[in-house]
Amino acid sequence: MGCDGGTIPKRHELVKGPKKVEKVDKNAEMIAKWKYCALSQEKLKRPIVSCELGRLYNKDAIIEYLLDKTAERPNVEAVLHIRGTKDIKELNLTDNPEWEGERRNAKGDRYEDNCGMFICPVAGLEMNGRHRFRYLWTCGCVFSERALKEVKTEICHKCGEPFKEEEMIVVNGTKEEVEILKQKMLERRAKSKKCKKSKAAKAASAASEAKDAAVKTSQENGESSHPDVAGPSGSSKGAESSTKPATKRSSLKMEGKSEVFKSLFTTHSSAKRTKEQTSNWVTHTPYHF
């Protein structure tokens, strides 16, 4: 068959069959969710935020996305539900004292255990994907699910802020849990939108009522200050006063006034001109006499 030494190749060496589908290691995928940002795929570093679906992000990556949503990003579908900073919560995490971080020089001469950067402040469990964790939307504190089940309370173990059971969000949950969280998120947004519309309608109705009351009071005040008195002809006194023509003030009727004051009016003799002084045409500002 053309091979040196008289070797005979087998069928699988000559015929290429269909490629095997590469399966993703579920454990490695879960560990990556707890160590890398879901948007930028960079290592998680403080400050760390989470959305209403329980995904972990670097805060600077989310801010860059919100400032420029048109830029091309590899995992932009993971943040399409984030509209602004109100849709994320900064997590109040507890550092793991056994985590060496970047200080350790990884030489490959020892076993690499999956050590988490953060731990549960109550049970001491590491956030490395092996244990389930939840965080409180009210304060952002993160606890293991075991601690929340064993020590049941309505007050946060770390900061003491009260919370409700529906405000607990699973961190990096399964697909079924993410779908449940997504449905709850849509319900909350629809409810808040409805409340905003009702508040706006109430504010508009209150403003219109206040305006009508102000108009009514002004009308009542106007009627009381100008009462109508019927005269012999049946017309009001106010109507008669309004129909009277406005008369010009004449300097001839000003008795006891000085000539200088009377000369300010056009009815004074000094303001009258003779035929020689008047002109046949008039300009905008005539300075000729």
XYZ file of C-alpha atoms in Angstrom:
289
model
C 0.000 0.000 0.000
C 2.986 2.259 -0.382
C 4.081 2.151 3.282
C 7.614 1.338 4.236
C 8.253 -2.046 5.798
C 5.192 -3.666 4.254
C 2.705 -2.292 6.779
C -0.978 -2.373 5.874
C -3.058 0.639 7.034
C -6.465 0.094 8.587
C -9.757 1.587 7.468
C -10.051 4.191 10.203
C -6.621 5.497 9.255
C -7.669 6.169 5.657
C -11.380 7.046 5.923
C -12.275 10.144 7.954
C -15.553 9.772 9.755
C -17.801 12.512 11.232
C -16.198 14.751 13.808
C -17.124 14.122 17.361
C -19.054 16.882 19.056
C -16.904 18.433 21.705
C -18.659 18.430 25.034
C -18.135 21.294 27.421
C -16.988 20.299 30.862
C -19.804 21.392 33.153
C -17.518 21.748 36.137
C -15.105 23.988 34.231
C -17.995 26.062 32.908
C -19.400 26.507 36.418
C -16.009 27.476 37.836
C -15.533 30.049 35.053
C -18.846 31.716 36.001
C -17.559 32.326 39.519
C -14.151 33.647 38.464
C -14.750 35.646 35.279
C -17.027 38.519 34.286
C -20.061 37.402 32.264
C -19.648 40.347 29.864
C -15.949 41.064 29.391
C -14.679 37.537 30.268
C -12.017 39.147 32.458
C -11.223 38.047 35.988
C -13.657 39.309 38.567
C -12.331 42.123 40.707
C -13.903 44.577 43.066
C -16.318 46.256 42.673
C -18.442 43.304 41.539
C -22.095 43.719 40.600
C -24.904 41.334 39.784
C -28.113 41.633 37.787
C -31.624 40.408 38.524
C -30.745 37.081 36.870
C -27.850 36.385 39.259
C -24.921 36.832 36.843
C -21.631 38.332 38.019
C -19.977 41.293 36.287
C -17.183 43.757 36.814
C -18.753 47.132 37.508
C -16.488 48.998 35.078
C -17.488 46.616 32.245
C -21.195 47.285 32.873
C -20.651 51.052 32.975
C -18.746 50.930 29.680
C -21.603 48.941 28.143
C -24.225 51.425 29.373
C -22.222 54.377 28.044
C -21.778 52.838 24.583
C -24.248 50.080 23.702
C -23.342 50.177 20.001
C -19.834 48.777 20.500
C -19.254 45.158 19.539
C -18.845 42.815 22.518
C -18.524 39.011 22.607
C -21.260 38.285 25.195
C -23.628 41.216 24.731
C -26.670 38.904 24.929
C -25.908 38.400 28.628
C -26.628 42.069 29.417
C -29.498 42.951 27.074
C -31.902 43.011 30.025
C -29.835 45.681 31.844
C -31.279 49.129 31.060
C -29.358 51.213 33.594
C -27.619 51.233 36.943
C -30.946 50.569 38.701
C -30.988 47.063 37.193
C -27.707 46.038 38.859
C -26.668 45.688 42.496
C -23.168 46.048 43.908
C -22.393 42.977 46.001
C -21.197 43.170 49.591
C -18.735 40.257 49.528
C -16.622 38.709 52.278
C -12.965 38.043 51.402
C -11.499 34.568 51.777
C -8.407 34.719 54.064
C -6.955 31.574 52.428
C -7.058 32.954 48.910
C -3.600 34.029 47.821
C -4.676 35.567 44.533
C -2.037 36.969 42.202
C 0.610 36.923 44.927
C 1.154 33.181 44.560
C 3.593 32.155 41.839
C 1.918 29.261 40.030
C 4.791 26.962 39.058
C 2.751 23.798 38.641
C 4.626 22.029 41.433
C 1.584 21.498 43.612
C -2.094 20.575 43.401
C -4.299 23.380 42.147
C -7.399 23.384 44.321
C -10.402 25.474 43.357
C -10.050 28.140 46.021
C -12.620 30.933 45.923
C -11.935 34.632 46.374
C -14.914 35.084 48.666
C -16.681 33.063 51.346
C -19.993 32.996 53.166
C -19.706 35.143 56.335
C -21.965 32.726 58.280
C -21.010 29.181 57.194
C -17.520 29.921 55.822
C -18.188 28.139 52.512
C -16.170 29.275 49.497
C -17.756 30.850 46.417
C -16.164 28.502 43.895
C -19.142 26.865 42.196
C -19.354 23.870 44.509
C -21.903 25.499 46.798
C -25.041 27.436 46.016
C -25.139 31.112 46.975
C -27.811 33.821 47.105
C -27.638 37.568 47.540
C -30.158 40.053 48.915
C -31.395 42.672 46.469
C -32.024 45.159 49.298
C -28.439 45.391 50.610
C -26.312 43.251 48.238
C -24.940 40.944 50.947
C -24.062 37.423 49.743
C -24.678 34.234 51.763
C -24.608 30.523 51.088
C -27.935 28.779 50.667
C -27.057 26.447 53.535
C -26.633 29.372 55.940
C -29.955 30.930 54.899
C -31.755 27.617 55.452
C -30.140 26.779 58.784
C -30.386 30.277 60.280
C -33.783 31.515 59.153
C -34.328 35.199 59.767
C -35.881 38.265 58.134
C -32.876 40.461 58.969
C -29.563 40.386 57.099
C -26.841 38.529 59.006
C -24.186 41.015 57.948
C -25.694 44.509 57.878
C -28.945 43.997 59.808
C -31.234 45.337 57.079
C -34.668 43.654 56.833
C -35.529 41.692 53.698
C -38.198 39.406 52.261
C -37.818 35.905 50.862
C -38.736 36.987 47.326
C -35.837 39.483 47.375
C -33.246 36.668 47.492
C -31.618 36.007 44.095
C -29.684 32.864 43.188
C -26.115 33.543 42.034
C -25.182 31.686 38.818
C -28.243 29.440 38.937
C -29.335 26.757 36.486
C -31.287 27.441 33.291
C -34.586 26.683 35.026
C -33.754 29.055 37.883
C -32.693 31.782 35.447
C -36.024 31.453 33.619
C -37.904 31.805 36.912
C -35.841 34.887 37.833
C -36.486 36.369 34.383
C -40.239 35.913 34.772
C -40.164 37.562 38.204
C -38.099 40.432 36.775
C -40.660 41.059 34.023
C -43.491 40.986 36.559
C -41.721 43.503 38.813
C -41.039 45.846 35.899
C -44.645 45.678 34.697
C -45.887 46.354 38.226
C -43.553 49.323 38.711
C -44.569 50.732 35.312
C -48.238 50.453 36.261
C -47.593 52.188 39.598
C -45.785 55.031 37.839
C -48.691 55.521 35.437
C -51.218 55.590 38.292
C -49.100 58.092 40.230
C -48.798 60.318 37.165
C -52.584 60.182 36.622
C -53.217 61.060 40.276
C -50.777 63.961 40.099
C -52.425 65.274 36.918
C -55.923 65.038 38.442
C -54.759 66.764 41.615
C -53.161 69.560 39.586
C -56.347 70.055 37.544
C -58.472 70.122 40.714
C -56.165 72.692 42.301
C -56.313 74.814 39.156
C -60.123 74.681 39.079
C -60.289 75.605 42.777
C -57.943 78.554 42.202
C -60.073 79.800 39.279
C -63.238 79.436 41.342
C -61.834 81.361 44.305
C -60.514 84.110 42.022
C -63.942 84.462 40.444
C -65.617 84.631 43.840
C -63.119 87.258 45.027
C -63.713 89.314 41.861
C -67.497 89.257 42.332
C -67.256 90.272 45.981
C -64.864 93.181 45.301
C -66.982 94.540 42.383
C -70.639 94.040 43.323
C -73.185 94.848 40.641
C -75.774 97.421 41.635
C -78.795 97.659 39.365
C -79.554 101.168 38.138
C -82.742 102.658 36.844
C -82.074 101.323 33.366
C -81.325 97.817 34.685
C -77.613 97.967 33.819
C -74.880 97.482 36.402
C -72.766 100.244 37.845
C -69.593 98.527 36.793
C -70.795 98.314 33.208
C -71.593 102.029 33.143
C -68.169 102.892 34.500
C -66.487 100.676 31.922
C -68.389 102.304 29.023
C -67.463 105.876 29.959
C -64.923 107.356 27.554
C -61.541 108.302 28.962
C -61.174 112.101 29.149
C -57.879 113.906 28.672
C -56.487 115.960 31.478
C -56.580 119.645 30.627
C -54.219 122.231 32.015
C -57.025 124.809 32.012
C -58.889 122.969 34.810
C -55.847 122.722 37.046
C -56.490 125.531 39.434
C -53.773 126.288 41.927
C -51.042 124.700 39.775
C -47.967 126.586 38.599
C -47.453 127.604 34.963
C -44.407 125.373 34.734
C -46.488 122.326 35.643
C -49.268 123.364 33.236
C -46.771 123.743 30.407
C -46.139 119.981 30.494
C -49.541 119.350 28.870
C -50.437 119.813 25.205
C -53.507 121.894 26.098
C -51.279 124.693 27.391
C -50.981 127.832 25.313
C -47.209 127.394 25.014
C -47.714 124.107 23.180
C -49.893 125.621 20.466
C -48.256 126.640 17.162
C -49.171 129.206 14.602
C -49.713 128.463 10.913
C -46.229 129.702 10.123
C -44.702 127.272 12.631
C -46.589 124.239 11.369
C -45.197 122.376 8.362
C -46.947 120.725 5.443
C -45.180 117.408 5.970
C -44.176 115.462 9.061
C -41.150 113.217 9.517
C -40.531 110.542 12.099
C -38.572 112.889 14.363
C -39.233 116.450 13.189
C -36.752 118.893 14.655
C -37.799 121.886 12.479
C -40.211 124.583 13.586
